[in-house]
Structure formats: C-alpha cells, structure tokens
Short mmCIF file of C-alpha atoms in Angstrom, two decimals:
data_model
loop_
_atom_site.label_atom_id
_atom_site.label_comp_id
_atom_site.label_asym_id
_atom_site.label_seq_id
_atom_site.Cartn_x
_atom_site.Cartn_y
_atom_site.Cartn_z
CA MET A 27 97.37 100.72 95.30
CA ALA A 28 97.17 103.87 97.42
CA LYS A 29 100.50 105.56 98.08
CA PRO A 30 100.28 105.37 101.90
CA PHE A 31 100.52 101.60 101.72
CA ASN A 32 103.87 101.40 99.95
CA GLU A 33 105.70 101.62 103.25
CA LEU A 34 103.35 99.10 104.85
CA ARG A 35 103.94 96.66 101.99
CA GLU A 36 107.70 96.97 102.42
CA ARG A 37 107.46 96.40 106.16
CA LEU A 38 105.28 93.34 105.81
CA LEU A 39 107.46 91.78 103.13
CA ARG A 40 110.60 92.49 105.14
CA ALA A 41 108.95 90.85 108.17
CA GLY A 42 108.41 87.71 106.09
CA VAL A 43 104.66 87.93 105.42
CA ALA A 44 103.92 85.92 102.28
CA PRO A 45 103.43 88.19 99.23
CA ARG A 46 99.94 86.83 98.43
CA HIS A 47 98.73 87.69 101.95
CA VAL A 48 100.31 91.14 101.67
CA ARG A 49 98.55 91.70 98.33
CA ARG A 50 95.16 90.72 99.69
CA TYR A 51 95.59 92.80 102.86
CA LEU A 52 96.56 95.89 100.91
CA THR A 53 93.73 95.41 98.41
CA GLU A 54 91.18 95.35 101.21
CA LEU A 55 92.82 98.27 103.01
CA THR A 56 92.73 100.30 99.79
CA ASP A 57 89.01 99.57 99.35
CA HIS A 58 88.36 100.35 103.00
CA LEU A 59 90.24 103.65 102.72
CA ALA A 60 88.15 104.61 99.68
CA ASP A 61 84.94 103.88 101.63
CA LEU A 62 86.14 105.93 104.60
CA ARG A 63 87.16 108.82 102.37
CA ALA A 64 83.76 108.80 100.68
CA GLU A 65 82.05 108.76 104.08
CA GLU A 66 84.12 111.71 105.29
CA GLU A 67 83.39 113.63 102.09
CA ARG A 68 79.68 113.00 102.51
CA ALA A 69 80.05 114.47 105.99
CA GLY A 70 81.20 117.74 104.34
CA ARG A 71 84.99 117.53 104.54
CA SER A 72 87.25 118.63 101.73
CA ARG A 73 89.01 115.90 99.77
CA ALA A 74 92.32 116.50 101.56
CA ASP A 75 90.71 116.54 105.01
CA ALA A 76 88.65 113.48 104.17
CA GLU A 77 91.80 111.62 103.10
CA ALA A 78 93.59 112.55 106.32
CA ALA A 79 90.63 111.60 108.51
CA ALA A 80 90.22 108.32 106.64
CA LEU A 81 93.86 107.42 107.23
CA VAL A 82 93.51 108.11 110.94
CA ARG A 83 90.42 105.92 111.17
CA LEU A 84 92.08 103.12 109.25
CA GLY A 85 94.81 102.86 111.89
CA GLY A 86 98.45 103.75 112.37
CA MET A 87 101.13 102.15 110.25
CA ASP A 88 102.55 100.37 113.31
CA ASP A 89 99.18 98.88 114.28
CA LEU A 90 98.40 97.77 110.73
CA ALA A 91 101.80 96.15 110.33
CA LYS A 92 101.80 94.56 113.80
CA ALA A 93 98.33 93.07 113.34
CA MET A 94 99.45 91.20 110.25
CA ILE A 95 102.95 90.26 111.40
CA GLU A 96 101.58 88.77 114.64
CA GLN A 97 99.54 86.30 112.60
CA ARG A 98 102.32 83.79 112.17
CA GLN A 99 100.33 81.63 109.76
CA PHE A 100 100.62 84.38 107.13
CA GLN A 101 104.38 84.32 107.10
CA SER A 102 106.17 82.67 104.23
CA TRP A 103 107.73 79.23 104.72
CA CYS A 104 111.18 80.84 104.53
CA VAL A 105 110.42 82.56 107.83
CA ARG A 106 108.20 79.92 109.45
CA ALA A 107 110.43 76.96 108.71
CA PRO A 108 113.77 78.08 107.28
CA TRP A 109 115.15 74.60 107.91
CA ALA A 110 112.59 73.24 105.45
CA MET A 111 113.41 75.78 102.77
CA PHE A 112 117.19 75.91 103.14
CA GLY A 113 118.37 73.20 105.50
CA LEU A 114 116.65 70.22 103.94
CA PRO A 115 117.67 70.84 100.34
CA LEU A 116 121.23 71.39 101.53
CA SER A 117 121.13 68.13 103.49
CA ALA A 118 119.64 66.37 100.48
CA ARG A 119 122.44 67.72 98.33
CA GLY A 120 125.01 66.60 100.87
CA LEU A 121 123.48 63.15 101.00
CA LEU A 122 123.53 62.84 97.22
CA ARG A 123 127.15 63.95 97.10
CA ARG A 124 128.14 61.33 99.71
CA LEU A 125 126.24 58.68 97.81
CA LEU A 126 128.09 59.54 94.60
CA LEU A 127 131.44 59.45 96.42
CA PHE A 128 130.54 56.04 97.86
CA VAL A 129 129.69 54.72 94.38
CA VAL A 130 133.01 56.02 93.01
CA TRP A 131 134.85 54.45 95.97
CA LEU A 132 133.11 51.11 95.37
CA GLU A 133 134.07 51.22 91.69
CA ASN A 134 137.71 51.93 92.61
CA LEU A 135 137.69 49.13 95.17
CA SER A 136 136.27 46.72 92.65
CA ALA A 137 138.89 47.72 90.06
CA GLY A 138 141.64 47.28 92.66
CA ILE A 139 140.44 43.82 93.60
CA ARG A 140 140.22 42.78 89.93
CA TYR A 141 143.77 44.02 89.40
CA ALA A 142 145.09 42.20 92.47
CA PHE A 143 143.31 38.94 91.64
CA PRO A 144 143.19 38.72 87.83
CA ARG A 145 141.59 35.26 87.90
CA LEU A 146 138.52 36.86 89.30
CA ASN A 147 138.06 38.46 85.90
CA ARG A 148 137.37 34.95 84.56
CA PRO A 149 134.86 33.62 87.06
CA ASN A 150 133.90 30.57 85.00
CA LEU A 151 137.45 29.34 84.40
CA ARG A 152 137.62 27.08 87.45
CA ALA A 153 134.21 25.61 86.66
CA CYS A 154 135.31 24.80 83.09
CA GLU A 155 138.50 23.18 84.36
CA SER A 156 136.55 20.95 86.70
CA LEU A 157 134.12 19.97 83.99
CA PHE A 158 136.71 19.32 81.31
CA PRO A 159 139.88 18.34 83.18
CA GLY A 160 141.70 17.08 80.07
CA ARG A 161 141.49 20.27 78.09
CA MET B 19 100.01 107.95 108.70
CA ALA B 20 98.68 109.27 112.03
CA ALA B 21 98.36 106.97 115.01
CA ARG B 22 94.99 106.11 116.50
CA GLU B 23 94.55 105.20 120.13
CA THR B 24 93.18 101.70 120.46
CA ASN B 25 91.97 99.57 123.34
CA PRO B 26 94.67 97.82 125.36
CA ASN B 27 95.60 94.16 125.42
CA PHE B 28 92.57 92.97 127.36
CA MET B 29 90.68 93.36 124.09
CA ASN B 30 92.42 90.26 122.77
CA GLY B 31 89.80 87.88 121.44
CA VAL B 32 87.00 90.46 121.44
CA PRO B 33 87.24 91.36 117.73
CA GLU B 34 86.89 87.67 116.86
CA LEU B 35 83.79 87.34 118.99
CA LEU B 36 82.15 90.46 117.58
CA ILE B 37 82.99 89.58 113.99
CA LEU B 38 81.60 86.06 114.30
CA ARG B 39 78.46 87.39 115.97
CA LEU B 40 77.85 89.95 113.22
CA LEU B 41 78.57 87.60 110.37
CA GLN B 42 76.30 84.94 111.77
CA GLN B 43 73.39 87.22 110.95
CA GLU B 44 74.45 88.19 107.42
CA GLU B 45 77.46 88.27 105.15
CA MET B 46 79.41 91.52 105.16
CA TYR B 47 82.61 93.03 103.84
CA GLY B 48 85.29 94.64 106.00
CA TYR B 49 84.05 98.21 105.99
CA GLU B 50 80.50 97.10 106.83
CA ILE B 51 81.76 94.94 109.69
CA VAL B 52 83.67 97.81 111.26
CA GLN B 53 80.74 100.22 110.93
CA ALA B 54 78.41 97.64 112.45
CA ILE B 55 80.74 97.14 115.43
CA ARG B 56 80.98 100.88 115.89
CA ASN B 57 77.21 101.35 115.74
CA ARG B 58 76.24 98.43 117.94
CA THR B 59 78.81 99.15 120.64
CA ALA B 60 78.13 102.91 120.56
CA ALA B 61 81.80 103.37 119.59
CA VAL B 62 82.91 102.04 123.00
CA ILE B 63 85.06 99.46 121.26
CA ALA B 64 87.64 101.33 119.23
CA VAL B 65 90.06 99.57 116.97
CA GLY B 66 92.07 100.85 114.04
CA GLU B 67 89.65 99.85 111.32
CA GLY B 68 92.27 98.20 109.13
CA VAL B 69 93.21 95.83 111.93
CA VAL B 70 90.01 93.88 111.27
CA TYR B 71 91.46 92.28 108.11
CA PRO B 72 94.18 90.13 109.69
CA VAL B 73 91.50 88.84 112.09
CA LEU B 74 89.17 88.06 109.18
CA HIS B 75 91.93 86.34 107.24
CA ALA B 76 92.96 84.28 110.27
CA LEU B 77 89.37 83.18 110.92
CA GLU B 78 89.02 82.23 107.27
CA ARG B 79 92.22 80.24 107.38
CA GLU B 80 90.99 78.39 110.47
CA GLY B 81 87.79 77.51 108.61
CA ALA B 82 85.54 79.67 110.80
CA LEU B 83 84.74 82.04 107.92
CA ARG B 84 84.43 81.74 104.18
CA SER B 85 84.83 84.57 101.70
CA ARG B 86 83.62 85.31 98.22
CA ARG B 87 84.17 88.16 95.83
CA LYS B 88 81.02 90.01 94.87
CA THR B 89 80.51 93.09 92.71
CA VAL B 90 78.09 95.62 94.14
CA ASN B 91 77.54 99.05 92.54
CA SER B 92 80.39 98.29 90.14
CA ARG B 93 82.80 97.75 93.03
CA SER B 94 84.33 94.38 93.78
CA ARG B 95 84.16 93.45 97.46
CA ILE B 96 85.21 90.47 99.51
CA TYR B 97 82.22 89.31 101.55
CA TYR B 98 82.65 87.10 104.60
CA SER B 99 80.20 84.66 106.15
CA VAL B 100 80.30 82.16 109.01
CA THR B 101 80.85 78.44 108.46
CA PRO B 102 79.47 75.70 110.76
CA ARG B 103 82.88 75.58 112.43
CA GLY B 104 82.63 79.34 112.97
CA SER B 105 79.24 78.89 114.63
CA HIS B 106 80.74 76.41 117.11
CA ARG B 107 83.60 78.79 117.75
CA LEU B 108 81.14 81.63 118.37
CA ALA B 109 79.22 79.51 120.87
CA ASP B 110 82.43 78.69 122.77
CA LEU B 111 83.66 82.28 122.75
CA SER B 112 80.26 83.63 123.80
CA GLU B 113 80.09 81.27 126.75
CA ALA B 114 83.63 82.10 127.85
CA TRP B 115 83.02 85.85 127.64
CA SER B 116 79.64 85.63 129.39
CA ASN B 117 81.24 83.75 132.29
CA LEU B 118 84.09 86.24 132.45
CA ALA B 119 81.77 89.25 132.30
CA ALA B 120 79.53 87.75 135.02
CA ALA B 121 82.55 87.11 137.24
CA ILE B 122 83.90 90.63 136.79
CA GLN B 123 80.47 92.11 137.37
CA LYS B 124 80.18 90.12 140.58
CA MET B 125 83.58 91.40 141.71
CA LEU B 126 82.65 94.99 140.92
CA THR B 127 79.37 94.76 142.77
CA GLY B 128 81.04 93.38 145.87
CA GLY B 129 80.50 89.62 145.56
CA GLN B 130 82.79 87.17 147.35
CA HIS B 131 86.03 86.27 145.60
CA GLY B 132 85.23 82.57 145.91
CA GLU B 133 81.91 83.07 144.14
CA ALA B 134 83.36 85.24 141.45
CA ILE B 135 85.93 82.81 140.18
CA GLN B 136 83.57 79.84 140.00
#
C-alpha cells in the first residue's frame, strides 16, 4: 500500500469503518494513484512532481475519509449497532446467570421441603398402607 | 496530502447519476470512470477522484452495480457494470434531474414561479 494512505487507513478504522471495506477502498485508491502518476509522467513531469500532482487529483485526506465515513453501511456492526455486539451478549449472560440462580434456589427449596416433611421422601408409603392395611 | 477544491453540497446525487449513465454503456474501472466524467463534462464537474469509490461501493451494495476483478495488461482491476436495478435507478434519477434542470432553467430565463415548480 502507498505510504500516503497509512493515515487514511488509521482514520477510517478509528471512525469504525469495517476493515474489509477499508482494505478494498485503499487497494482501489492505490491503483488509481498509480494510474494518475503514470498519466502525469506521460505529460512530462518528473516522478516527484507526478506523484504530488497525482495526490492532489486524488483528493484531500479529509475528503477521502469523509466520503467513506459518511457511508454508514460500511461501518462495522460495533459502531452501527453496539447494542447488538455488546448489549445483547451481556443481557444473554445476565439471563443465563439468573436462570442458574433460579435452578439452585429451586433445588434448595426442594431439599428444605423434603427435610421438613420427611414422609414426602417415601411417596408410595401411604398407597402401600391403603393396599395392605394389615402389614 | 494537498486539498482539492470540490463542488459544493448541491452536487449530492450527481456522481451517482453520472456513474450509472457511464456504466450503462460499458463496464469500467474507477480511473476510467473519473476520466470519462472529466472528458464528457469538459471538467466542469470536479470531484476529488478518490471520492468516486465510496459511491461505487455504495451502489454495488444497493444492488445497482456489480463488480468483477479483471486482469488487463498484467494489472488487476475492479470493473463495474450496471445491474437491472441500476438501470431503474438511473431512469428515476435522470427524470428527477431533468425536471429539476428544466425548472431552474425556467427560473433563470424569467418564467413564472408557479410554472417553474410544477
């Protein structure tokens, strides 16, 4: 990648543009810059002048960054819908934790009831007594 | 990187229209598109050339354009062409801009306000 685009890449990534869109944008800008430089060199400019002229024609850093950042559909999900990336998993985790606590509470309740009413541990006892009253 | 003066905000939507119009005739890659716009508008429409790519990518994402990688003269390029959805979009945009241009022209040549906005 051409050196002038390092800063642009940083700006786009910091603004939340998804890395794959940044990569494609910079690839096409690099190719475009090479074409412009070649055109300027064919027009008789030195390599340094051609490079400078090509950069001017390509557009200012602010314009290039703004054009991409304004396209909201190219931003990563972390920026577009942070609730989906961070909020939902956290809520899901919270829900799971509450569910586990509820299960533990139910188990404790059940143990408490069995302790308080020991006959409940032998659910068939009364049925046996009614079937075989003499035993 | 040096700044380049570009057209103001009223140019919003124009790059889309021009790109769709050009690509309806033949597939092109970014550099070709910009040169074609420059040549056909006699450089009246000036945009930072790199700014064309976010517009191309957005149109592709909306399904108005499709792209394919093609190697020409040992260089790999991304060529863009118009889809059927892009053709519909071009028709809508062309009509809207023709109406707008006609209304502005009427205003500039002294037509009545009531006529101009119809």
